Structures are given as C-alpha cells and as structure tokens.
Amino acid sequence: MPNIKSAKKRVKVIETKTMRNKAIKSDLKTALKKADAAVAENAADKVEIVKTAIKKVDMACSKGVMHKNKAARKKSQLAKSLN
C-alpha cells in the first residue's frame, strides 16, 4: 500500500476505472455472443441484435476499452455475417 497521498488516490481511481472497464468488456462480450448465436440460428430478430452489438462496440471504442481499428474490424465482421 502506498504511503504518499497522491499514490493512494491513484490506487482508488485505477480500481474504479478497472471496474468500469470490466463491466463494459463483459457487456460487449455478451452482446457479441448473442449476435453470433442469432446469425448462426437465423433468428427472426437477428438484425436488431446485430445493431445492438454494433452499438456496444462503438461504446467500448469511445470509452477507450477497445482500439478504433479493432472496433472497425468487429463491426465489419458483424455486418458481413449478417449479410
């Protein structure tokens, strides 16, 4: 445990950000799995599920959890699988 006040604060801030990033990543992975499953079994609402997954990818990218090139690649893969 750090002794300096600013270092103590950094530990708290990093913990908070880690929890936020973990929640965003988990939500994103769930959305991607649902989209893949919907496309694979040709579900009736697969377009809506893929749109939701693309939105989650954009949000992860804007929050800095995912790199912009990876986000673009994921969105492209989702659109390709849908078509």
Coordinates of C-alpha atoms in Angstrom, one line a residue:
M1 CA 0.0 0.0 0.0
P2 CA 1.4 3.4 -0.9
N3 CA 2.3 6.0 1.7
I4 CA 2.0 9.2 -0.4
K5 CA -1.4 10.8 -0.6
S6 CA -1.4 11.1 -4.4
A7 CA -0.4 7.5 -4.8
K8 CA -3.2 6.4 -2.5
K9 CA -5.7 8.3 -4.7
R10 CA -4.3 6.8 -7.9
V11 CA -4.9 3.3 -6.4
K12 CA -8.6 4.2 -5.8
V13 CA -9.0 5.8 -9.2
I14 CA -7.4 2.9 -11.0
E15 CA -9.7 0.5 -9.1
T16 CA -12.8 2.4 -10.1
K17 CA -11.7 2.6 -13.8
T18 CA -10.9 -1.1 -13.8
M19 CA -14.3 -2.0 -12.6
R20 CA -15.9 0.2 -15.2
N21 CA -13.8 -1.3 -18.0
K22 CA -14.5 -4.8 -16.8
A23 CA -18.3 -4.1 -16.9
I24 CA -18.1 -2.6 -20.4
K25 CA -16.0 -5.6 -21.7
S26 CA -18.4 -8.1 -20.1
D27 CA -21.4 -6.4 -21.7
L28 CA -19.6 -6.2 -25.0
K29 CA -18.7 -9.9 -25.0
T30 CA -22.3 -10.9 -24.1
A31 CA -23.7 -8.8 -27.0
L32 CA -21.2 -10.3 -29.5
K33 CA -22.0 -13.8 -28.4
K34 CA -25.8 -13.1 -28.7
A35 CA -25.2 -11.6 -32.2
D36 CA -23.2 -14.6 -33.3
A37 CA -25.8 -17.0 -32.0
A38 CA -28.7 -15.1 -33.6
V39 CA -27.0 -15.1 -37.0
A40 CA -26.0 -18.8 -36.7
E41 CA -29.5 -20.0 -36.0
N42 CA -31.1 -17.4 -38.4
A43 CA -33.3 -15.8 -35.7
A44 CA -36.2 -13.6 -36.7
D45 CA -34.8 -10.6 -34.8
K46 CA -31.1 -11.0 -35.8
V47 CA -30.9 -7.6 -37.4
E48 CA -31.9 -5.9 -34.1
I49 CA -29.4 -8.0 -32.1
V50 CA -26.6 -7.2 -34.5
K51 CA -27.4 -3.5 -34.4
T52 CA -27.3 -3.7 -30.6
A53 CA -23.9 -5.4 -30.8
I54 CA -22.5 -2.8 -33.1
K55 CA -23.7 -0.1 -30.7
K56 CA -21.9 -1.8 -27.8
V57 CA -18.7 -2.0 -30.0
D58 CA -19.0 1.8 -30.6
M59 CA -19.5 2.5 -27.0
A60 CA -16.5 0.4 -26.0
C61 CA -14.4 2.2 -28.5
S62 CA -15.5 5.6 -27.3
K63 CA -14.7 4.7 -23.7
G64 CA -11.2 3.6 -24.7
V65 CA -11.7 0.0 -23.8
M66 CA -11.3 -1.1 -27.4
H67 CA -8.9 0.3 -30.1
K68 CA -10.7 2.0 -33.0
N69 CA -9.2 -0.4 -35.6
K70 CA -10.4 -3.4 -33.6
A71 CA -13.9 -1.8 -33.3
A72 CA -14.0 -1.2 -37.0
R73 CA -13.0 -4.8 -37.7
K74 CA -15.6 -6.2 -35.3
K75 CA -18.3 -4.1 -36.9
S76 CA -17.3 -5.2 -40.3
Q77 CA -17.3 -8.9 -39.3
L78 CA -20.8 -8.4 -37.8
A79 CA -22.1 -6.8 -40.9
K80 CA -20.5 -9.5 -43.1
S81 CA -22.0 -12.3 -41.0
L82 CA -25.4 -10.6 -41.2
N83 CA -25.3 -10.4 -45.0

